[in-house]
XYZ file of C-alpha atoms in Angstrom:
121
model
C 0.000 0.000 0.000
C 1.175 3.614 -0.430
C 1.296 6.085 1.849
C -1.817 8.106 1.174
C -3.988 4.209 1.195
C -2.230 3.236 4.476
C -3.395 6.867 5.404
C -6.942 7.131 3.902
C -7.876 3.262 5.796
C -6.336 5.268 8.923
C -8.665 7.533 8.957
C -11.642 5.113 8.026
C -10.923 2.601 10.717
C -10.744 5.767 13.312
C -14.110 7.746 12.326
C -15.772 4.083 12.558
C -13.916 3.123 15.817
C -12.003 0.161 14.635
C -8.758 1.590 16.067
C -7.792 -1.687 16.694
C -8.570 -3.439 13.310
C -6.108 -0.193 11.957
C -3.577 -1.449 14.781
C -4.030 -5.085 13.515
C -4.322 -4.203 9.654
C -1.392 -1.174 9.448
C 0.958 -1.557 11.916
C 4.506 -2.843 11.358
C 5.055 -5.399 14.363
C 7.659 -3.132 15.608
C 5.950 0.128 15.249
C 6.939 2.492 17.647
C 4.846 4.808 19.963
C 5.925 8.194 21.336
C 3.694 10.717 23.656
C 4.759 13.923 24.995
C 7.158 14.432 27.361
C 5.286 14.738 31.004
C 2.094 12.627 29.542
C 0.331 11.599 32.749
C -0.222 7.741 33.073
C 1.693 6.370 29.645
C 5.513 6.304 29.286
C 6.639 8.460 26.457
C 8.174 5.488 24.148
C 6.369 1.972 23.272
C 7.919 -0.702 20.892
C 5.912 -2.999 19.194
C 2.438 -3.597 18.140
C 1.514 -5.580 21.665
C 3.257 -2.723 23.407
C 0.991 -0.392 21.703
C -2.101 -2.842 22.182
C -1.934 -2.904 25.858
C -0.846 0.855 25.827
C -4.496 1.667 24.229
C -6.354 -0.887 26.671
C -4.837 1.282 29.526
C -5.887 4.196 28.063
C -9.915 2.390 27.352
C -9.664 1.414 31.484
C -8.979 5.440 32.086
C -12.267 6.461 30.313
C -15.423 6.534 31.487
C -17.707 7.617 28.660
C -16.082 7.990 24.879
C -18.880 10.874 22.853
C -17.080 10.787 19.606
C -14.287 11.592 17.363
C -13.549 13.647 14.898
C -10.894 13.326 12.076
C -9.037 16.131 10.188
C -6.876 14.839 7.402
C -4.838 12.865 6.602
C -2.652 14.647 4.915
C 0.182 13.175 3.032
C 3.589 14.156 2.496
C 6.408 11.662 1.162
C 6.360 8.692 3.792
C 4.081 10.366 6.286
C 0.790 11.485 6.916
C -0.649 13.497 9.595
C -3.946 14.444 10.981
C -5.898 15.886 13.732
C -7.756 14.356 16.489
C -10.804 15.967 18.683
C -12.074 13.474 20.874
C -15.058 13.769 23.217
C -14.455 12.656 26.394
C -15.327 11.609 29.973
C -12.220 10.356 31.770
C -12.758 8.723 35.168
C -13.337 11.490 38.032
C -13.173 13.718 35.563
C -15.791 16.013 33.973
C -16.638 15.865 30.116
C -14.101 17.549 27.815
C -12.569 17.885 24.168
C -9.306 17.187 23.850
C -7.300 17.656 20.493
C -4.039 16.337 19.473
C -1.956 15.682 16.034
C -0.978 13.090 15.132
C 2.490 12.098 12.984
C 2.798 8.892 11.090
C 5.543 7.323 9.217
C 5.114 4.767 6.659
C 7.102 2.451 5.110
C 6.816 -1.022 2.968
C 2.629 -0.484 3.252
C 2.715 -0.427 7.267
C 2.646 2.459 9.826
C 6.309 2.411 11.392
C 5.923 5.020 14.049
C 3.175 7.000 15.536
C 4.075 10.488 17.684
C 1.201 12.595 19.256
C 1.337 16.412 20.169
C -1.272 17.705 22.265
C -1.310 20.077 25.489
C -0.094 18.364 28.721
């Protein structure tokens, strides 16, 4: 797959919240996972598509109520793609909030290689 297919069945798996059929589908076996520095309750780098599995079932136990998602992009350039993320959300003890982030991909042989996430910590 190129780039902008790996990208455009990104997207489609995440507005139709198959996140992990994208994980199973696109994702090298050693994709790597980076968060911002100072990310409460994740460690900043993950290796590996189990790694990253069990990092997003953490993440699931730490919500209590998912509204919805919205997707801006992808957008494409050589080997990576990029789009934006507004979730609606309802973490545990928390009240209800939007949070945005972007999201960086790199691509390579058909499969997502790395994943980084920017957002406000």
């Amino acid at each position: 797959m190129t780039t902008q297919e790996v990208a455009t069945q990104w997207a489609e798996y995440c507005r139709t919240g198959q996140m992990e059929k994208a994980q199973q589908e696109l994702y090298s076996k050693d994709c790597v996972s980076l968060e911002m520095e100072g990310a409460q309750g994740f460690p900043q780098r993950v290796e590996g598509i189990e790694g990253i599995a069990e990092k997003g079932k953490q993440w699931e136990g730490m919500v209590e109520e998912f509204h919805g998602l919205e997707i801006d992009g992808p957008i494409v350039a050589g080997n990576h793609f990029t789009a934006t993320m507004k979730m609606d959300i309802t973490m545990k003890g928390q009240p209800r909030r939007t949070d945005e982030e972007i999201a960086l991909y790199r691509v390579e042989n058909g499969k997502i290689v790395s994943e980084q996430f920017f957002y406000a910590v």
